[in-house]
Short mmCIF file of C-alpha atoms and ligand atoms in Angstrom, two decimals:
data_model
loop_
_atom_site.label_atom_id
_atom_site.label_comp_id
_atom_site.label_asym_id
_atom_site.label_seq_id
_atom_site.Cartn_x
_atom_site.Cartn_y
_atom_site.Cartn_z
CA UNK A 1281 0.00 -0.02 0.12
CA UNK A 1282 1.36 3.54 -0.71
CA UNK A 1283 2.77 5.77 1.67
CA UNK A 1284 0.08 8.52 1.44
CA UNK A 1285 -2.58 6.04 2.56
CA UNK A 1286 -0.54 4.85 5.50
CA UNK A 1287 0.22 8.36 6.69
CA UNK A 1288 -3.44 9.29 6.23
CA UNK A 1289 -4.15 6.61 9.02
CA UNK A 1290 -1.65 8.27 11.32
CA UNK A 1291 -3.47 11.52 11.11
CA UNK A 1292 -0.37 13.78 10.83
CA UNK A 1293 0.33 17.41 9.93
CA UNK A 1294 -1.18 16.83 6.60
CA UNK A 1295 -4.48 17.80 8.17
CA UNK A 1296 -3.44 21.48 8.37
CA UNK A 1297 -6.05 23.98 7.16
CA UNK A 1298 -5.61 25.42 3.77
CA UNK A 1299 -7.77 28.31 2.46
CA UNK A 1300 -10.69 26.51 3.99
CA UNK A 1301 -9.62 23.09 2.89
CA UNK A 1302 -7.42 20.46 4.59
CA UNK A 1303 -4.81 18.78 2.57
CA UNK A 1304 -6.51 15.15 3.18
CA UNK A 1305 -9.79 15.82 1.48
CA UNK A 1306 -8.25 18.09 -0.91
CA UNK A 1307 -5.89 15.12 -1.99
CA UNK A 1308 -8.65 12.64 -1.89
CA UNK A 1309 -10.75 14.70 -4.08
CA UNK A 1310 -7.97 15.27 -6.60
CA UNK A 1311 -7.48 11.57 -6.78
CA UNK A 1312 -11.06 11.07 -7.56
CA UNK A 1313 -11.09 13.67 -10.22
CA UNK A 1314 -7.77 12.00 -11.77
CA UNK A 1315 -9.15 8.42 -11.68
CA UNK A 1316 -12.18 9.90 -13.50
CA UNK A 1317 -10.14 11.28 -16.08
CA UNK A 1318 -8.07 8.22 -16.55
CA UNK A 1319 -11.29 6.05 -16.62
CA UNK A 1320 -12.31 8.38 -19.73
CA UNK A 1321 -8.83 8.01 -21.42
CA UNK A 1322 -9.29 4.10 -21.14
CA UNK A 1323 -12.59 4.44 -22.96
CA UNK A 1324 -10.74 6.53 -25.80
CA UNK A 1325 -8.21 3.82 -25.78
CA UNK A 1326 -10.62 0.96 -26.17
CA UNK A 1327 -12.26 2.83 -29.17
CA UNK A 1328 -8.89 2.88 -30.67
CA UNK A 1329 -8.19 -0.76 -30.00
CA UNK A 1330 -11.72 -1.81 -31.28
CA UNK A 1331 -11.15 0.60 -34.44
CA UNK A 1332 -7.84 -1.59 -35.29
CA UNK A 1333 -9.11 -4.84 -34.42
CA UNK A 1334 -12.95 -5.08 -35.24
CA UNK A 1335 -14.16 -2.11 -36.99
CA UNK A 1336 -16.00 -2.53 -40.41
CA UNK A 1337 -14.46 -0.17 -43.22
CA UNK A 1338 -17.82 1.60 -43.45
CA UNK A 1339 -17.76 2.64 -39.81
CA UNK A 1340 -14.67 4.95 -39.89
CA UNK A 1341 -16.51 8.28 -39.98
CA UNK A 1342 -18.82 7.28 -37.24
CA UNK A 1343 -15.83 6.14 -35.15
CA UNK A 1344 -14.25 9.56 -35.91
CA UNK A 1345 -17.22 11.27 -34.28
CA UNK A 1346 -17.04 8.82 -31.35
CA UNK A 1347 -13.43 9.66 -30.83
CA UNK A 1348 -14.05 13.48 -30.91
CA UNK A 1349 -16.99 13.12 -28.48
CA UNK A 1350 -15.00 11.21 -25.97
CA UNK A 1351 -12.00 13.23 -26.32
CA UNK A 1352 -14.08 16.42 -25.78
CA UNK A 1353 -15.35 14.78 -22.56
CA UNK A 1354 -11.97 13.79 -21.54
CA UNK A 1355 -10.55 17.18 -22.09
CA UNK A 1356 -13.16 18.74 -20.17
CA UNK A 1357 -12.52 16.27 -17.11
CA UNK A 1358 -8.65 16.83 -17.39
CA UNK A 1359 -9.04 20.71 -17.51
CA UNK A 1360 -11.77 20.98 -14.93
CA UNK A 1361 -11.56 24.17 -12.82
CA UNK A 1362 -11.82 22.09 -9.65
CA UNK A 1363 -8.55 20.43 -10.41
CA UNK A 1364 -6.92 23.77 -10.68
CA UNK A 1365 -8.27 24.82 -7.35
CA UNK A 1366 -7.34 21.72 -5.62
CA UNK A 1367 -3.87 21.69 -7.11
CA UNK A 1368 -3.53 25.29 -5.77
CA UNK A 1369 -4.60 24.42 -2.39
CA UNK A 1370 -2.26 21.35 -2.15
CA UNK A 1371 0.68 23.26 -3.48
CA UNK A 1372 0.00 26.03 -0.96
CA UNK A 1373 0.19 23.39 1.72
CA UNK A 1374 3.03 21.03 0.20
CA UNK A 1375 4.83 20.75 3.51
CA UNK A 1376 1.99 18.62 4.93
CA UNK A 1377 2.04 16.38 1.99
CA UNK A 1378 4.07 13.04 1.78
CA UNK A 1379 6.90 12.61 -0.89
CA UNK A 1380 4.56 10.37 -2.96
CA UNK A 1381 1.61 12.79 -2.63
CA UNK A 1382 4.05 15.70 -3.70
CA UNK A 1383 4.83 13.63 -6.82
CA UNK A 1384 1.16 12.98 -7.75
CA UNK A 1385 0.51 16.82 -7.30
CA UNK A 1386 3.63 17.82 -9.55
CA UNK A 1387 2.67 15.51 -12.22
CA UNK A 1388 -1.00 16.43 -11.94
CA UNK A 1389 0.17 20.03 -12.31
CA UNK A 1390 2.18 19.26 -15.60
CA UNK A 1391 -0.95 17.51 -16.99
CA UNK A 1392 -3.39 20.09 -16.11
CA UNK A 1393 -1.21 22.94 -17.65
CA UNK A 1394 -1.17 20.71 -20.93
CA UNK A 1395 -4.86 20.20 -20.72
CA UNK A 1396 -5.87 23.87 -19.85
CA UNK A 1397 -3.40 25.26 -22.66
CA UNK A 1398 -5.12 23.32 -25.36
CA UNK A 1399 -8.50 24.79 -26.59
CA UNK A 1400 -11.26 22.32 -26.55
CA UNK A 1401 -12.03 22.98 -30.11
CA UNK A 1402 -8.53 22.04 -30.98
CA UNK A 1403 -8.72 18.66 -29.14
CA UNK A 1404 -11.79 17.72 -30.86
CA UNK A 1405 -10.45 18.71 -34.33
CA UNK A 1406 -7.08 16.78 -33.50
CA UNK A 1407 -9.06 13.53 -32.40
CA UNK A 1408 -11.19 13.53 -35.39
CA UNK A 1409 -8.21 13.99 -37.68
CA UNK A 1410 -6.31 11.34 -35.93
CA UNK A 1411 -9.13 8.74 -36.63
CA UNK A 1412 -9.55 10.07 -40.21
CA UNK A 1413 -5.71 9.94 -40.75
CA UNK A 1414 -5.46 6.41 -39.67
CA UNK A 1415 -7.99 5.30 -42.41
CA UNK A 1416 -6.51 7.51 -44.98
CA UNK A 1417 -3.05 5.71 -44.42
CA UNK A 1418 -4.55 2.14 -44.57
CA UNK A 1419 -5.93 3.12 -48.04
CA UNK A 1420 -2.99 5.04 -49.22
CA UNK A 1421 -0.51 1.98 -48.07
CA UNK A 1422 -2.95 -0.51 -49.70
CA UNK A 1423 -2.82 1.43 -53.24
CA UNK A 1424 0.62 2.57 -52.68
CA UNK A 1425 -0.48 6.10 -53.06
CA UNK A 1426 1.51 8.50 -51.01
CA UNK A 1427 -0.10 11.63 -53.06
CA UNK A 1428 -3.63 10.76 -51.34
CA UNK A 1429 -1.83 10.84 -48.07
CA UNK A 1430 -0.10 14.31 -48.50
CA UNK A 1431 -3.07 16.47 -47.29
CA UNK A 1432 -3.66 14.32 -44.21
CA UNK A 1433 0.13 14.38 -43.42
CA UNK A 1434 0.17 18.18 -44.13
CA UNK A 1435 -2.48 18.70 -41.61
CA UNK A 1436 -1.06 16.57 -38.98
CA UNK A 1437 2.17 18.57 -39.10
CA UNK A 1438 0.29 21.65 -38.92
CA UNK A 1439 -1.76 20.37 -35.96
CA UNK A 1440 1.49 19.35 -34.13
CA UNK A 1441 2.97 22.71 -34.48
CA UNK A 1442 -0.07 24.47 -33.33
CA UNK A 1443 -0.10 22.21 -30.20
CA UNK A 1444 3.63 23.15 -29.61
CA UNK A 1445 2.56 26.70 -29.85
CA UNK A 1446 -0.40 26.45 -27.54
CA UNK A 1447 2.12 24.85 -25.01
CA UNK A 1448 4.60 27.49 -25.31
CA UNK A 1449 7.11 25.65 -27.36
CA UNK A 1450 7.08 27.93 -30.65
CA UNK A 1451 10.41 27.57 -32.66
CA UNK A 1452 11.18 24.41 -30.64
CA UNK A 1453 8.52 22.33 -32.12
CA UNK A 1454 10.38 19.24 -32.63
CA UNK A 1455 11.70 19.38 -29.11
CA UNK A 1456 8.27 19.63 -27.85
CA UNK A 1457 7.45 16.36 -29.65
CA UNK A 1458 10.28 14.42 -28.19
CA UNK A 1459 9.64 15.91 -24.69
CA UNK A 1460 5.94 14.86 -25.00
CA UNK A 1461 6.84 11.13 -25.29
CA UNK A 1462 10.06 11.21 -23.05
CA UNK A 1463 10.37 14.21 -20.55
CA UNK A 1464 13.64 15.99 -20.97
CA UNK A 1465 14.59 14.81 -24.28
CA UNK A 1466 15.93 17.33 -26.87
CA UNK A 1467 16.92 17.15 -30.50
CA UNK A 1468 20.45 17.82 -29.54
CA UNK A 1469 20.72 15.13 -26.88
CA UNK A 1470 19.28 12.54 -29.39
CA UNK A 1471 21.42 13.74 -32.31
CA UNK A 1472 24.39 12.96 -29.83
CA UNK A 1473 23.29 9.57 -28.92
CA UNK A 1474 22.26 8.50 -32.44
CA UNK A 1475 25.51 9.62 -33.88
CA UNK A 1476 27.63 7.68 -31.49
CA UNK A 1477 25.28 4.76 -32.15
CA UNK A 1478 25.54 5.09 -36.01
CA UNK A 1479 29.32 5.32 -35.68
CA UNK A 1480 29.35 1.86 -33.98
CA UNK A 1481 26.45 0.12 -35.79
CA UNK A 1482 27.42 0.63 -39.51
CA UNK A 1483 30.73 -1.18 -39.23
CA UNK A 1484 29.15 -3.97 -37.10
CA UNK A 1485 26.37 -4.66 -39.71
CA UNK A 1486 28.96 -4.66 -42.49
CA UNK A 1487 31.04 -7.34 -40.47
CA UNK A 1488 27.91 -9.48 -39.99
CA UNK A 1489 26.52 -9.45 -43.57
CA UNK A 1490 30.04 -10.04 -45.06
CA UNK A 1491 30.26 -13.17 -42.67
CA UNK A 1492 29.55 -16.65 -44.36
CA UNK A 1493 27.20 -17.34 -41.35
CA UNK A 1494 24.99 -14.78 -42.93
CA UNK A 1495 24.24 -16.88 -45.69
CA UNK A 1496 23.54 -19.94 -43.38
CA UNK A 1497 21.20 -18.06 -41.22
CA UNK A 1498 19.25 -16.75 -44.25
CA UNK A 1499 18.92 -20.43 -45.62
CA UNK A 1500 17.74 -21.74 -41.99
CA UNK A 1501 15.10 -18.88 -41.91
CA UNK A 1502 13.97 -19.37 -45.42
CA UNK A 1503 13.34 -23.19 -44.31
CA UNK A 1504 10.66 -22.17 -41.63
CA UNK A 1505 7.47 -22.24 -44.10
CA UNK A 1506 4.10 -23.38 -43.97
CA UNK A 1507 3.15 -22.89 -40.19
CA UNK A 1508 -0.68 -22.96 -39.98
CA UNK A 1509 -1.92 -20.09 -37.94
CA UNK A 1510 -3.94 -22.28 -35.34
CA UNK A 1511 -0.71 -23.79 -34.34
CA UNK A 1512 0.97 -20.37 -34.23
CA UNK A 1513 -1.52 -19.17 -32.06
CA UNK A 1514 -1.32 -21.87 -29.62
CA UNK A 1515 2.38 -21.59 -29.57
CA UNK A 1516 2.69 -17.99 -28.87
CA UNK A 1517 -0.23 -18.17 -26.00
CA UNK A 1518 1.91 -20.66 -24.25
CA UNK A 1519 4.98 -18.58 -24.78
CA UNK A 1520 3.53 -15.26 -23.63
CA UNK A 1521 1.85 -16.95 -20.51
CA UNK A 1522 4.98 -18.80 -19.71
CA UNK A 1523 7.02 -15.46 -19.39
CA UNK A 1524 4.33 -14.06 -17.22
CA UNK A 1525 1.44 -12.49 -19.05
CA UNK A 1526 -1.83 -12.80 -17.25
CA UNK A 1527 -4.65 -13.57 -19.59
CA UNK A 1528 -7.14 -13.04 -16.75
CA UNK A 1529 -6.15 -9.48 -17.01
CA UNK A 1530 -5.59 -9.20 -20.83
CA UNK A 1531 -6.03 -10.69 -24.25
CA UNK A 1532 -4.42 -10.90 -27.57
CA UNK A 1533 -5.92 -10.44 -31.04
CA UNK A 1534 -5.05 -9.73 -34.60
CA UNK A 1535 -4.59 -6.29 -36.20
CA UNK A 1536 -2.34 -4.97 -39.21
CA UNK A 1537 0.07 -3.31 -36.99
CA UNK A 1538 0.80 -5.14 -33.69
CA UNK A 1539 0.33 -2.92 -30.69
CA UNK A 1540 -0.53 -2.90 -26.95
CA UNK A 1541 -3.14 -0.76 -25.36
CA UNK A 1542 -5.11 -0.76 -22.16
CA UNK A 1543 -3.89 -1.04 -18.71
CA UNK A 1544 -4.30 -2.85 -15.17
CA UNK A 1545 -6.76 -5.41 -15.34
CA UNK A 1546 -7.53 -5.04 -19.14
CA UNK A 1547 -4.44 -5.05 -21.33
CA UNK A 1548 -5.14 -5.40 -25.06
CA UNK A 1549 -2.26 -6.81 -27.23
CA UNK A 1550 -2.36 -7.62 -30.98
CA UNK A 1551 -0.31 -9.68 -33.27
CA UNK A 1552 -0.50 -10.65 -36.88
CA UNK A 1553 -0.07 -14.18 -38.44
CA UNK A 1554 1.76 -14.99 -41.59
CA UNK A 1555 1.92 -18.75 -42.52
CA UNK A 1556 5.57 -18.37 -44.06
CA UNK A 1557 6.87 -16.29 -41.31
CA UNK A 1558 6.33 -17.83 -37.95
CA UNK A 1559 8.95 -15.92 -36.18
CA UNK A 1560 7.40 -12.71 -36.93
CA UNK A 1561 4.09 -13.30 -35.26
CA UNK A 1562 5.90 -14.86 -32.29
CA UNK A 1563 8.43 -11.90 -31.72
CA UNK A 1564 5.58 -9.41 -32.26
CA UNK A 1565 3.69 -11.15 -29.78
CA UNK A 1566 6.74 -11.34 -27.15
CA UNK A 1567 7.30 -7.69 -27.85
CA UNK A 1568 3.71 -6.68 -27.19
CA UNK A 1569 3.85 -9.08 -24.02
CA UNK A 1570 6.65 -6.84 -22.77
CA UNK A 1571 4.45 -3.89 -22.83
CA UNK A 1572 1.72 -5.76 -21.25
CA UNK A 1573 3.70 -6.96 -18.47
CA UNK A 1574 4.80 -3.49 -17.76
CA UNK A 1575 1.08 -2.22 -17.80
CA UNK A 1576 -0.22 -5.11 -15.73
CA UNK A 1577 2.78 -4.51 -13.20
CA UNK A 1578 1.83 -0.77 -12.69
CA UNK A 1579 0.27 -0.24 -9.11
CA UNK A 1580 -3.40 -0.79 -10.08
CA UNK A 1581 -4.79 1.23 -6.90
CA UNK A 1582 -3.01 4.23 -8.01
CA UNK A 1583 -4.23 4.03 -11.68
CA UNK A 1584 -4.79 7.63 -12.84
CA UNK A 1585 -2.33 9.17 -10.48
CA UNK A 1586 1.54 9.39 -11.39
CA UNK A 1587 2.18 6.48 -8.90
CA UNK A 1588 -0.03 4.23 -11.22
CA UNK A 1589 1.22 5.64 -14.66
CA UNK A 1590 3.94 4.36 -16.88
CA UNK A 1591 7.17 6.44 -17.00
CA UNK A 1592 7.09 7.46 -20.87
CA UNK A 1593 7.61 5.82 -24.09
CA UNK A 1594 11.38 4.98 -23.74
CA UNK A 1595 10.80 3.20 -20.51
CA UNK A 1596 7.64 1.38 -22.14
CA UNK A 1597 10.13 0.19 -25.05
CA UNK A 1598 12.73 -0.86 -22.94
CA UNK A 1599 10.40 -3.28 -21.33
CA UNK A 1600 8.98 -4.76 -24.83
CA UNK A 1601 12.40 -5.05 -26.26
CA UNK A 1602 14.06 -6.72 -23.25
CA UNK A 1603 11.58 -9.58 -23.46
CA UNK A 1604 11.66 -9.73 -27.13
CA UNK A 1605 15.41 -9.49 -27.66
CA UNK A 1606 17.62 -10.07 -24.62
CA UNK A 1607 15.47 -12.68 -23.25
CA UNK A 1608 13.55 -14.24 -26.18
CA UNK A 1609 16.52 -14.54 -28.63
CA UNK A 1610 18.83 -16.11 -25.89
CA UNK A 1611 20.11 -19.43 -25.95
CA UNK A 1612 18.52 -20.42 -22.51
CA UNK A 1613 15.03 -19.30 -23.84
CA UNK A 1614 15.29 -21.51 -26.89
CA UNK A 1615 16.63 -24.44 -24.95
CA UNK A 1616 13.38 -24.28 -23.19
CA UNK A 1617 10.87 -23.60 -26.15
CA UNK A 1618 12.54 -25.39 -29.16
CA UNK A 1619 11.27 -28.94 -28.08
CA UNK A 1620 7.57 -27.48 -28.04
CA UNK A 1621 7.92 -25.63 -31.42
CA UNK A 1622 9.25 -29.09 -32.84
CA UNK A 1623 6.39 -30.69 -31.20
CA UNK A 1624 3.69 -28.40 -32.77
CA UNK A 1625 5.56 -28.25 -36.15
CA UNK A 1626 7.39 -31.57 -36.71
CA UNK A 1627 7.48 -31.39 -40.61
CA UNK A 1628 8.13 -27.68 -40.70
CA UNK A 1629 11.28 -27.92 -38.38
CA UNK A 1630 12.47 -31.23 -39.36
CA UNK A 1631 15.11 -29.81 -41.80
CA UNK A 1632 17.04 -27.73 -39.14
CA UNK A 1633 19.27 -28.57 -36.54
CA UNK A 1634 18.98 -26.67 -33.25
CA UNK A 1635 21.95 -24.49 -34.10
CA UNK A 1636 20.27 -23.75 -37.45
CA UNK A 1637 16.99 -22.74 -35.72
CA UNK A 1638 18.92 -20.47 -33.21
CA UNK A 1639 20.74 -18.75 -36.16
CA UNK A 1640 17.19 -18.27 -37.74
CA UNK A 1641 16.12 -16.61 -34.75
CA UNK A 1642 19.09 -14.41 -34.89
CA UNK A 1643 19.17 -13.68 -38.53
CA UNK A 1644 20.72 -10.32 -39.38
CA UNK A 1645 19.69 -9.06 -42.64
CA UNK A 1646 19.09 -5.45 -43.70
CA UNK A 1647 15.49 -4.80 -44.62
CA UNK A 1648 13.39 -1.93 -45.88
CA UNK A 1649 10.72 -2.48 -43.14
CA UNK A 1650 11.36 -1.41 -39.93
CA UNK A 1651 9.07 -3.80 -38.06
CA UNK A 1652 10.69 -6.57 -39.73
CA UNK A 1653 14.06 -5.66 -38.95
CA UNK A 1654 16.54 -7.56 -36.79
CA UNK A 1655 17.70 -6.06 -33.75
CA UNK A 1656 21.15 -5.28 -35.11
CA UNK A 1657 19.70 -3.04 -38.11
CA UNK A 1658 16.64 -1.79 -36.39
CA UNK A 1659 17.95 1.25 -35.00
CA UNK A 1660 19.20 2.45 -38.34
CA UNK A 1661 15.53 2.67 -39.13
CA UNK A 1662 14.81 4.88 -36.21
CA UNK A 1663 17.86 7.29 -37.09
CA UNK A 1664 16.24 7.54 -40.63
CA UNK A 1665 12.94 8.51 -39.34
CA UNK A 1666 14.59 10.80 -36.75
CA UNK A 1667 16.39 12.65 -39.75
CA UNK A 1668 12.98 13.00 -41.76
CA UNK A 1669 11.01 14.49 -38.76
CA UNK A 1670 13.79 16.83 -37.84
CA UNK A 1671 13.64 18.20 -41.47
CA UNK A 1672 10.04 18.21 -41.46
CA UNK A 1673 9.71 20.25 -38.49
CA UNK A 1674 12.46 22.79 -39.25
CA UNK A 1675 10.93 23.39 -42.57
CA UNK A 1676 14.00 22.08 -44.55
CA UNK A 1677 11.43 19.31 -46.17
CA UNK A 1678 8.28 19.65 -47.57
CA UNK A 1679 5.60 16.69 -47.12
CA UNK A 1680 5.32 16.29 -50.77
CA UNK A 1681 9.05 15.95 -50.95
CA UNK A 1682 9.13 12.97 -48.46
CA UNK A 1683 9.20 9.99 -50.78
CA UNK A 1684 12.40 11.15 -52.66
CA UNK A 1685 14.19 12.25 -49.51
CA UNK A 1686 13.02 8.96 -47.70
CA UNK A 1687 14.73 6.89 -50.56
CA UNK A 1688 17.83 8.94 -50.58
CA UNK A 1689 18.30 8.67 -46.82
CA UNK A 1690 17.31 4.77 -46.63
CA UNK A 1691 20.00 4.09 -49.27
CA UNK A 1692 22.52 6.05 -47.17
CA UNK A 1693 21.50 4.87 -43.60
CA UNK A 1694 20.12 1.39 -44.12
CA UNK A 1695 21.95 0.66 -47.31
CA UNK A 1696 18.68 -0.09 -49.27
CA UNK A 1697 16.25 1.94 -51.31
CA UNK A 1698 12.56 1.23 -51.55
CA UNK A 1699 10.96 0.77 -54.78
CA UNK A 1700 7.51 1.48 -53.51
CA UNK A 1701 6.30 4.21 -50.96
CA UNK A 1702 4.41 1.16 -49.32
CA UNK A 1703 7.82 -0.10 -48.30
CA UNK A 1704 9.19 3.32 -47.73
CA UNK A 1705 7.59 6.28 -46.23
CA UNK A 1706 4.17 4.72 -46.01
CA UNK A 1707 5.11 1.76 -43.86
CA UNK A 1708 4.56 3.01 -40.53
CA UNK A 1709 1.16 4.03 -39.01
CA UNK A 1710 2.77 6.81 -36.52
CA UNK A 1711 2.52 9.73 -38.59
CA UNK A 1712 -1.25 9.12 -39.64
CA UNK A 1713 -2.34 10.16 -36.19
CA UNK A 1714 0.51 12.75 -35.77
CA UNK A 1715 2.77 10.76 -33.56
CA UNK A 1716 5.70 12.65 -34.45
CA UNK A 1717 8.95 12.47 -32.06
CA UNK A 1718 7.72 8.90 -31.07
CA UNK A 1719 10.27 7.00 -33.14
CA UNK A 1720 13.35 7.96 -31.08
CA UNK A 1721 11.92 6.50 -28.03
CA UNK A 1722 12.10 3.02 -29.79
CA UNK A 1723 15.83 3.44 -29.99
CA UNK A 1724 16.22 4.86 -26.43
CA UNK A 1725 14.22 1.91 -25.24
CA UNK A 1726 16.85 -0.45 -26.77
CA UNK A 1727 19.62 1.16 -25.07
CA UNK A 1728 17.92 1.16 -21.83
CA UNK A 1729 16.97 -2.45 -22.09
CA UNK A 1730 20.52 -3.53 -22.75
CA UNK A 1731 21.51 -1.57 -19.63
CA UNK A 1732 18.87 -3.18 -17.65
CA UNK A 1733 19.75 -6.60 -18.91
CA UNK A 1734 23.51 -6.22 -17.76
CA UNK A 1735 22.29 -4.98 -14.53
CA UNK A 1736 20.11 -8.09 -13.96
CA UNK A 1737 23.06 -10.41 -15.02
CA UNK A 1738 24.90 -8.84 -12.54
CA UNK A 1739 22.53 -9.52 -9.91
CA UNK A 1740 21.71 -13.00 -11.10
CA UNK A 1741 24.40 -14.43 -13.33
CA UNK A 1742 22.46 -17.73 -13.95
CA UNK A 1743 19.52 -16.12 -15.48
CA UNK A 1744 19.86 -17.95 -18.77
CA UNK A 1745 19.90 -21.31 -16.80
CA UNK A 1746 16.49 -20.33 -15.13
CA UNK A 1747 15.08 -19.48 -18.75
CA UNK A 1748 16.07 -22.90 -20.05
CA UNK A 1749 13.97 -24.51 -17.27
CA UNK A 1750 11.06 -22.16 -18.38
CA UNK A 1751 11.38 -19.90 -15.16
CA UNK A 1752 11.35 -16.30 -15.78
CA UNK A 1753 9.93 -15.18 -12.44
CA UNK A 1754 13.10 -13.72 -11.06
CA UNK A 1755 13.64 -11.32 -14.11
CA UNK A 1756 9.96 -10.50 -13.93
CA UNK A 1757 9.81 -9.82 -10.11
CA UNK A 1758 13.18 -7.76 -10.45
CA UNK A 1759 11.59 -5.78 -13.32
CA UNK A 1760 8.36 -5.21 -11.28
CA UNK A 1761 10.39 -3.87 -8.37
CA UNK A 1762 12.76 -1.50 -10.12
CA UNK A 1763 10.61 -0.36 -12.85
CA UNK A 1764 6.93 -1.34 -13.11
CA UNK A 1765 5.74 -0.33 -9.43
CA UNK A 1766 7.83 2.76 -9.65
CA UNK A 1767 4.99 4.20 -11.82
CA UNK A 1768 5.98 7.69 -13.21
CA UNK A 1769 8.65 8.37 -10.56
CA UNK A 1770 11.69 8.41 -12.79
CA UNK A 1771 11.95 9.37 -16.37
CA UNK A 1772 14.05 7.10 -18.87
CA UNK A 1773 17.23 9.00 -17.95
CA UNK A 1774 16.78 9.04 -14.32
CA UNK A 1775 15.75 5.43 -14.34
CA UNK A 1776 18.78 4.34 -16.12
CA UNK A 1777 20.95 6.25 -13.47
CA UNK A 1778 19.16 4.72 -10.58
CA UNK A 1779 18.72 1.13 -11.59
CA UNK A 1780 21.86 0.65 -13.71
CA UNK A 1781 24.08 3.21 -11.98
CA UNK A 1782 25.07 4.66 -15.50
CA UNK A 1783 23.90 7.27 -17.75
CA UNK A 1784 21.84 6.29 -20.63
CA UNK A 1785 24.23 5.67 -23.77
CA UNK A 1786 24.70 3.18 -26.51
CA UNK A 1787 27.54 1.44 -24.69
CA UNK A 1788 25.78 -1.47 -23.24
CA UNK A 1789 23.67 -1.85 -26.32
CA UNK A 1790 26.71 -2.16 -28.62
CA UNK A 1791 28.42 -4.56 -26.05
CA UNK A 1792 25.35 -6.60 -26.24
CA UNK A 1793 25.20 -7.01 -29.96
CA UNK A 1794 28.75 -7.62 -30.02
CA UNK A 1795 28.46 -10.48 -27.62
CA UNK A 1796 25.36 -11.94 -28.89
CA UNK A 1797 25.97 -11.36 -32.78
CA UNK A 1798 29.77 -11.06 -32.73
CA UNK A 1799 29.77 -14.73 -31.22
CA UNK A 1800 27.37 -16.01 -33.99
CA UNK A 1801 28.58 -14.31 -36.98
CA UNK A 1802 32.15 -12.97 -36.76
CA UNK A 1803 34.17 -14.70 -34.31
ZN1 ZN B 2228 6.84 -1.28 -28.74
#
């Protein structure tokens, strides 16, 4: 139970009078209002989940109207004058608050400022545009028609700039977008981290792809074909349950683009199935499970306050990537799951030795599509999107010129040039709902995951042996204690410092890639 409740029972100094109001009822009322706002936010999320999982194509406009209506109610709740009055009273009497209460008040103030500075009309317009944008992107991608998406994307950039201006970030719009997903992050800081990472990654990718093992890994992966969806579904359900996902408090469905939404006792994950790419749905599912484990591990009693909220997108992504990569591509993990995979798919796996299967799992192959990228080349895709977004927001690049700029940057950074926009600039969903500045969090999440992994190994050197026995409980309990139950106490940079004793940097990640992939491919 949280500190603020324990202290409430003691009846300490926090009951001092404040402008006619004591801190205790003021804090209780604030919590009630924050929880109500949170509940409305989860309704909006559920509409979004349903939109990507179930909605008939003809329902798009109706859903846009539903999104706009709920966004309006949510915004009214988040910007209610009563919250402002309570925050004012609590801040004036902050001396009587516990550290946890002060944390809740500080974050509530930040969220309140954000909500009150955005006009209701803007919020409504943005919500409707975001829903329309998603469907426009689906159509444009299917038809490989970037031109039809140009007006949507132009509008989204304009809305993002207006949002930044409302919140006082004029002239620093891209910094605002970065800070929105990961507080404290700036273009300059990301530039520095990505510069260092790119210097290390490019020669490593070159060494791996030039290795004779690369061909063997590709051949092994090519053997994995013809996996019926029902078998894949059963396998990933077992695996995700094994690592700790609680299906009493969550579910997994199918969508075009895998994602995880919801929180607490109702976490919604999605995946996709391809008969000839069984590892794609498996690793997408484990990735989303990492997000789901984080949401299931947040303190449920504090949902809606900073104590029960996640700490930003980079921390979220560190959880998904740690399970997807450090854990589920390890030898220990495969010693455990390989027999079950072979039992479910005896003919499909018959042609592969255990070592070949492990190589297929750790195939490194530059690809045009980010979500299909292996973990070695993955961050090159993020660096590419960061370069595009920076230029879009500085005005250096117009939306209509994006496809050509994308192709040139892809050739330079990833080493491949797409022949269609579907495999290039249109591949990702994010820009369709204005999620600019989001991609860098993916990369920072990878860096944090590697730092957390080495810290866990220092504390528990025999982790992989436990994985081989199908025991993931220590790692999950450690993440619960160090990350999940901390709520929003620490942002990504602070969490790295506190848990791993080091600043967030590419060092641990590069070490991890060298150890895992260097051993497989280069040495
Ligand atoms: Zn993710």
